[in-house]
C-alpha cells in the first residue's frame, strides 16, 4: 500500500479539526444562557474555524460553512451570534477567492480547470481529474458506494464508524441535539455526493479517501450522543 505524501493529507486533517470545533461549539452556542459578549466570542471562534476550513477544500469547505450557518439560524434564533460568525468567516472566504483569482484567473479550485493540468507528461486529464461529471447513473451509484465501503472506503478504514449506521436512527427522533446531527451529518452526505458526482479516482494514491477524513468529527460526534442518550449501548 502506497501512503500519500503528508502534503496531500494536511488540508483534510486540518479540516477535520475545523469540523471538530464546529461540532463542539454548535452545542455550546445552542445553550440558552449564551448571549451578549459570550455569544460574540463564541461566534468569532466558530466563524474563524469555518472560514479557515472553507479554504482547505473548495468541495466540502463551502458546504460546511453553509450547513453551519443554516444550523445557527434555525437553532440559535438570535441575530448577534449569526452575524458575528458570518463576519468572522468572511475575511477568510474573500481572501480564498481573491487569491485564486490572482493566481489563476478563476474564483473556484484551480485543480478543477482542465487547461491547468495539460502540461507535457501530466498524469491528469478530463478522464481522471476531480471536478468533471462523467458517470452514468449506474456507475455513479457503484462509485458512491465504493467511497464508503469499498477497498478505499472511509468506513472500511475506520471500522468504529460502522457503529454510526445503527446510530443514525437518532436523527429521526426528537432529541435535544437533533438539529446538530442533521446539520453535521447532512454536511457529510452532501460532500460525499458531490465528490461521488465529480470524481472517479478515489482521491488518488491513498490508502483511503482522504477527502473524507473530516467526516470523522461528525461520525464520532454522533456516537458520543448515542452513548449519552443510550448508556445501555456502551457494551456494544
mmCIF file of C-alpha atoms in Angstrom:
data_model
loop_
_atom_site.group_PDB
_atom_site.id
_atom_site.type_symbol
_atom_site.label_atom_id
_atom_site.label_comp_id
_atom_site.label_asym_id
_atom_site.label_seq_id
_atom_site.Cartn_x
_atom_site.Cartn_y
_atom_site.Cartn_z
ATOM 1 C CA UNK A 1 0.000 0.000 0.000
ATOM 2 C CA UNK A 2 1.414 3.338 -1.033
ATOM 3 C CA UNK A 3 0.991 6.051 1.566
ATOM 4 C CA UNK A 4 0.132 9.513 0.253
ATOM 5 C CA UNK A 5 2.553 12.400 0.878
ATOM 6 C CA UNK A 6 1.895 14.368 4.055
ATOM 7 C CA UNK A 7 1.230 17.487 1.969
ATOM 8 C CA UNK A 8 -1.833 15.850 0.380
ATOM 9 C CA UNK A 9 -3.280 14.906 3.774
ATOM 10 C CA UNK A 10 -2.659 18.193 5.603
ATOM 11 C CA UNK A 11 -5.707 20.075 4.266
ATOM 12 C CA UNK A 12 -8.046 17.257 5.252
ATOM 13 C CA UNK A 13 -6.605 16.547 8.698
ATOM 14 C CA UNK A 14 -6.790 20.297 9.365
ATOM 15 C CA UNK A 15 -10.345 20.480 8.037
ATOM 16 C CA UNK A 16 -11.128 17.638 10.466
ATOM 17 C CA UNK A 17 -10.047 19.968 13.288
ATOM 18 C CA UNK A 18 -12.282 22.740 11.946
ATOM 19 C CA UNK A 19 -15.186 20.285 11.810
ATOM 20 C CA UNK A 20 -14.483 19.185 15.387
ATOM 21 C CA UNK A 21 -14.582 22.829 16.548
ATOM 22 C CA UNK A 22 -17.903 23.231 14.749
ATOM 23 C CA UNK A 23 -19.368 20.135 16.441
ATOM 24 C CA UNK A 24 -18.298 21.318 19.891
ATOM 25 C CA UNK A 25 -19.297 24.957 19.521
ATOM 26 C CA UNK A 26 -22.651 24.135 17.931
ATOM 27 C CA UNK A 27 -23.688 22.553 21.236
ATOM 28 C CA UNK A 28 -22.335 25.462 23.258
ATOM 29 C CA UNK A 29 -23.984 28.132 21.140
ATOM 30 C CA UNK A 30 -27.346 26.383 21.351
ATOM 31 C CA UNK A 31 -27.273 26.973 25.115
ATOM 32 C CA UNK A 32 -29.977 29.489 26.031
ATOM 33 C CA UNK A 33 -27.600 31.086 28.573
ATOM 34 C CA UNK A 34 -25.156 32.141 25.844
ATOM 35 C CA UNK A 35 -25.782 35.783 24.980
ATOM 36 C CA UNK A 36 -24.086 39.177 24.800
ATOM 37 C CA UNK A 37 -20.304 39.218 24.756
ATOM 38 C CA UNK A 38 -20.170 35.490 25.321
ATOM 39 C CA UNK A 39 -22.050 34.823 22.087
ATOM 40 C CA UNK A 40 -19.793 37.298 20.254
ATOM 41 C CA UNK A 41 -16.693 35.464 21.474
ATOM 42 C CA UNK A 42 -18.031 32.035 20.528
ATOM 43 C CA UNK A 43 -19.255 33.324 17.182
ATOM 44 C CA UNK A 44 -15.819 34.762 16.433
ATOM 45 C CA UNK A 45 -14.113 31.455 17.187
ATOM 46 C CA UNK A 46 -16.645 29.480 15.176
ATOM 47 C CA UNK A 47 -16.516 31.873 12.228
ATOM 48 C CA UNK A 48 -12.730 31.753 12.164
ATOM 49 C CA UNK A 49 -12.746 27.942 12.184
ATOM 50 C CA UNK A 50 -15.360 27.822 9.427
ATOM 51 C CA UNK A 51 -13.564 30.408 7.311
ATOM 52 C CA UNK A 52 -10.255 28.614 7.682
ATOM 53 C CA UNK A 53 -11.935 25.310 6.805
ATOM 54 C CA UNK A 54 -13.527 26.930 3.749
ATOM 55 C CA UNK A 55 -10.024 27.494 2.339
ATOM 56 C CA UNK A 56 -8.808 23.950 2.919
ATOM 57 C CA UNK A 57 -11.113 22.218 0.442
ATOM 58 C CA UNK A 58 -13.323 24.070 -2.018
ATOM 59 C CA UNK A 59 -15.515 20.993 -2.261
ATOM 60 C CA UNK A 60 -16.562 20.256 1.317
ATOM 61 C CA UNK A 61 -15.347 23.521 2.908
ATOM 62 C CA UNK A 62 -18.082 25.783 1.487
ATOM 63 C CA UNK A 63 -20.674 23.098 2.227
ATOM 64 C CA UNK A 64 -19.556 23.016 5.870
ATOM 65 C CA UNK A 65 -19.860 26.796 6.111
ATOM 66 C CA UNK A 66 -23.362 26.716 4.600
ATOM 67 C CA UNK A 67 -24.512 23.895 6.909
ATOM 68 C CA UNK A 68 -23.094 25.628 9.982
ATOM 69 C CA UNK A 69 -24.743 28.951 9.179
ATOM 70 C CA UNK A 70 -28.078 27.275 8.471
ATOM 71 C CA UNK A 71 -27.825 25.456 11.808
ATOM 72 C CA UNK A 72 -27.167 28.732 13.616
ATOM 73 C CA UNK A 73 -30.166 30.415 12.012
ATOM 74 C CA UNK A 74 -32.509 27.532 12.809
ATOM 75 C CA UNK A 75 -31.167 26.571 16.242
ATOM 76 C CA UNK A 76 -29.949 29.743 17.921
ATOM 77 C CA UNK A 77 -32.512 32.185 16.505
ATOM 78 C CA UNK A 78 -30.509 35.175 17.712
ATOM 79 C CA UNK A 79 -29.096 37.655 15.195
ATOM 80 C CA UNK A 80 -25.935 38.560 17.131
ATOM 81 C CA UNK A 81 -24.146 35.160 17.072
ATOM 82 C CA UNK A 82 -25.206 34.574 13.452
ATOM 83 C CA UNK A 83 -23.876 37.944 12.282
ATOM 84 C CA UNK A 84 -20.696 37.604 14.346
ATOM 85 C CA UNK A 85 -19.963 34.164 12.917
ATOM 86 C CA UNK A 86 -20.530 35.346 9.347
ATOM 87 C CA UNK A 87 -18.326 38.407 9.812
ATOM 88 C CA UNK A 88 -15.518 36.341 11.373
ATOM 89 C CA UNK A 89 -15.586 33.906 8.452
ATOM 90 C CA UNK A 90 -15.878 36.492 5.669
ATOM 91 C CA UNK A 91 -12.217 37.667 5.513
ATOM 92 C CA UNK A 92 -11.049 34.070 5.049
ATOM 93 C CA UNK A 93 -13.650 33.407 2.354
ATOM 94 C CA UNK A 94 -12.940 36.608 0.439
ATOM 95 C CA UNK A 95 -9.175 36.008 0.662
ATOM 96 C CA UNK A 96 -9.622 32.473 -0.707
ATOM 97 C CA UNK A 97 -11.372 33.570 -3.881
ATOM 98 C CA UNK A 98 -9.233 36.655 -4.402
ATOM 99 C CA UNK A 99 -6.069 34.557 -4.128
ATOM 100 C CA UNK A 100 -7.358 32.021 -6.643
ATOM 101 C CA UNK A 101 -8.294 34.856 -8.991
ATOM 102 C CA UNK A 102 -4.878 36.490 -8.630
ATOM 103 C CA UNK A 103 -3.062 33.211 -9.345
ATOM 104 C CA UNK A 104 -5.216 31.564 -11.967
ATOM 105 C CA UNK A 105 -7.946 33.955 -13.068
ATOM 106 C CA UNK A 106 -10.713 31.784 -11.589
ATOM 107 C CA UNK A 107 -12.556 32.008 -8.285
ATOM 108 C CA UNK A 108 -13.047 28.247 -7.932
ATOM 109 C CA UNK A 109 -10.488 25.475 -7.324
ATOM 110 C CA UNK A 110 -7.506 25.695 -9.675
ATOM 111 C CA UNK A 111 -7.133 21.914 -9.947
ATOM 112 C CA UNK A 112 -10.632 21.716 -11.425
ATOM 113 C CA UNK A 113 -9.502 23.636 -14.526
ATOM 114 C CA UNK A 114 -8.530 21.141 -17.283
ATOM 115 C CA UNK A 115 -6.186 23.603 -19.020
ATOM 116 C CA UNK A 116 -4.067 23.940 -15.874
ATOM 117 C CA UNK A 117 -3.413 20.185 -15.875
ATOM 118 C CA UNK A 118 -2.393 19.949 -19.528
ATOM 119 C CA UNK A 119 1.415 20.149 -19.181
ATOM 120 C CA UNK A 120 3.652 17.665 -21.050
ATOM 121 C CA UNK A 121 3.649 14.330 -19.252
ATOM 122 C CA UNK A 122 0.746 15.251 -16.956
ATOM 123 C CA UNK A 123 -0.995 12.195 -15.462
ATOM 124 C CA UNK A 124 -4.268 14.151 -15.274
ATOM 125 C CA UNK A 125 -6.927 14.697 -17.910
ATOM 126 C CA UNK A 126 -10.675 15.139 -18.055
ATOM 127 C CA UNK A 127 -10.820 11.352 -17.803
ATOM 128 C CA UNK A 128 -9.489 11.192 -14.238
ATOM 129 C CA UNK A 129 -9.361 14.706 -12.778
ATOM 130 C CA UNK A 130 -11.691 15.794 -9.995
ATOM 131 C CA UNK A 131 -14.281 18.392 -10.949
ATOM 132 C CA UNK A 132 -15.818 16.784 -14.036
ATOM 133 C CA UNK A 133 -19.117 14.899 -14.230
ATOM 134 C CA UNK A 134 -18.640 11.711 -16.233
ATOM 135 C CA UNK A 135 -20.739 8.991 -14.524
ATOM 136 C CA UNK A 136 -23.719 7.117 -15.846
ATOM 137 C CA UNK A 137 -26.457 6.601 -13.207
ATOM 138 C CA UNK A 138 -25.280 3.033 -12.592
ATOM 139 C CA UNK A 139 -21.573 3.843 -12.331
ATOM 140 C CA UNK A 140 -22.388 6.789 -10.061
ATOM 141 C CA UNK A 141 -24.183 4.539 -7.570
ATOM 142 C CA UNK A 142 -21.378 1.957 -7.602
ATOM 143 C CA UNK A 143 -18.663 4.577 -7.232
ATOM 144 C CA UNK A 144 -20.536 6.390 -4.454
ATOM 145 C CA UNK A 145 -20.890 3.111 -2.536
ATOM 146 C CA UNK A 146 -17.196 2.291 -3.024
ATOM 147 C CA UNK A 147 -16.198 5.639 -1.495
ATOM 148 C CA UNK A 148 -17.846 4.470 1.716
ATOM 149 C CA UNK A 149 -17.343 0.718 1.851
ATOM 150 C CA UNK A 150 -15.015 -0.280 -0.967
ATOM 151 C CA UNK A 151 -11.297 -1.032 -0.941
ATOM 152 C CA UNK A 152 -10.510 2.636 -0.279
ATOM 153 C CA UNK A 153 -13.751 3.407 1.572
ATOM 154 C CA UNK A 154 -13.819 5.679 4.594
ATOM 155 C CA UNK A 155 -15.847 3.128 6.606
ATOM 156 C CA UNK A 156 -13.575 0.264 5.555
ATOM 157 C CA UNK A 157 -10.547 2.067 7.002
ATOM 158 C CA UNK A 158 -12.324 3.406 10.097
ATOM 159 C CA UNK A 159 -14.244 0.413 11.405
ATOM 160 C CA UNK A 160 -15.637 2.146 14.554
ATOM 161 C CA UNK A 161 -17.626 4.382 12.190
ATOM 162 C CA UNK A 162 -19.649 1.289 11.246
ATOM 163 C CA UNK A 163 -21.416 1.864 14.564
ATOM 164 C CA UNK A 164 -22.779 5.092 13.077
ATOM 165 C CA UNK A 165 -25.082 3.103 10.804
ATOM 166 C CA UNK A 166 -27.429 1.865 13.540
ATOM 167 C CA UNK A 167 -26.956 5.142 15.460
ATOM 168 C CA UNK A 168 -28.369 7.121 12.512
ATOM 169 C CA UNK A 169 -31.830 6.432 13.913
ATOM 170 C CA UNK A 170 -31.176 9.350 16.299
ATOM 171 C CA UNK A 171 -31.737 11.887 13.534
ATOM 172 C CA UNK A 172 -35.300 10.620 13.110
ATOM 173 C CA UNK A 173 -36.139 11.010 16.796
ATOM 174 C CA UNK A 174 -36.942 14.169 18.645
ATOM 175 C CA UNK A 175 -33.971 14.819 20.884
ATOM 176 C CA UNK A 176 -32.007 17.741 22.328
ATOM 177 C CA UNK A 177 -29.299 17.587 19.625
ATOM 178 C CA UNK A 178 -31.315 16.513 16.613
ATOM 179 C CA UNK A 179 -30.606 19.714 14.655
ATOM 180 C CA UNK A 180 -26.865 19.451 15.300
ATOM 181 C CA UNK A 181 -26.857 15.892 13.997
ATOM 182 C CA UNK A 182 -28.902 16.826 10.945
ATOM 183 C CA UNK A 183 -26.520 19.680 10.088
ATOM 184 C CA UNK A 184 -23.221 17.863 10.631
ATOM 185 C CA UNK A 185 -24.265 14.567 9.064
ATOM 186 C CA UNK A 186 -26.072 16.415 6.291
ATOM 187 C CA UNK A 187 -22.769 18.128 5.507
ATOM 188 C CA UNK A 188 -21.077 14.719 5.278
ATOM 189 C CA UNK A 189 -23.805 13.431 2.981
ATOM 190 C CA UNK A 190 -23.675 16.460 0.689
ATOM 191 C CA UNK A 191 -19.869 16.342 0.466
ATOM 192 C CA UNK A 192 -19.931 12.608 -0.257
ATOM 193 C CA UNK A 193 -22.500 13.111 -3.026
ATOM 194 C CA UNK A 194 -20.502 15.993 -4.532
ATOM 195 C CA UNK A 195 -17.263 14.020 -4.696
ATOM 196 C CA UNK A 196 -19.055 10.925 -5.965
ATOM 197 C CA UNK A 197 -20.533 13.010 -8.772
ATOM 198 C CA UNK A 198 -17.396 14.987 -9.661
ATOM 199 C CA UNK A 199 -14.610 12.387 -9.369
ATOM 200 C CA UNK A 200 -13.705 8.838 -10.360
ATOM 201 C CA UNK A 201 -10.217 8.368 -8.888
ATOM 202 C CA UNK A 202 -10.895 7.602 -5.199
ATOM 203 C CA UNK A 203 -8.779 10.705 -4.314
ATOM 204 C CA UNK A 204 -5.636 9.317 -5.951
ATOM 205 C CA UNK A 205 -2.827 7.245 -4.442
ATOM 206 C CA UNK A 206 -4.154 6.950 -0.884
ATOM 207 C CA UNK A 207 -4.878 4.112 1.499
ATOM 208 C CA UNK A 208 -8.372 5.570 1.925
ATOM 209 C CA UNK A 209 -10.377 8.506 0.576
ATOM 210 C CA UNK A 210 -8.512 11.466 2.036
ATOM 211 C CA UNK A 211 -11.330 13.864 1.137
ATOM 212 C CA UNK A 212 -13.463 12.222 3.823
ATOM 213 C CA UNK A 213 -11.038 12.419 6.760
ATOM 214 C CA UNK A 214 -13.056 15.391 8.177
ATOM 215 C CA UNK A 215 -16.113 13.107 8.406
ATOM 216 C CA UNK A 216 -14.513 11.504 11.457
ATOM 217 C CA UNK A 217 -15.579 14.502 13.559
ATOM 218 C CA UNK A 218 -19.339 14.291 12.849
ATOM 219 C CA UNK A 219 -19.122 10.481 12.946
ATOM 220 C CA UNK A 220 -17.750 10.332 16.463
ATOM 221 C CA UNK A 221 -19.999 13.261 17.411
ATOM 222 C CA UNK A 222 -22.943 11.014 16.527
ATOM 223 C CA UNK A 223 -21.505 8.127 18.540
ATOM 224 C CA UNK A 224 -20.909 10.377 21.558
ATOM 225 C CA UNK A 225 -24.545 11.496 21.523
ATOM 226 C CA UNK A 226 -25.686 7.902 21.071
ATOM 227 C CA UNK A 227 -23.762 6.898 24.209
ATOM 228 C CA UNK A 228 -25.060 9.943 26.074
ATOM 229 C CA UNK A 229 -28.669 9.189 25.210
ATOM 230 C CA UNK A 230 -28.479 5.376 25.436
ATOM 231 C CA UNK A 231 -25.940 4.332 28.030
ATOM 232 C CA UNK A 232 -27.017 0.710 27.646
ATOM 233 C CA UNK A 233 -25.167 0.827 24.281
ATOM 234 C CA UNK A 234 -21.758 1.147 25.968
ATOM 235 C CA UNK A 235 -21.160 -2.609 25.816
ATOM 236 C CA UNK A 236 -21.934 -2.626 22.075
#
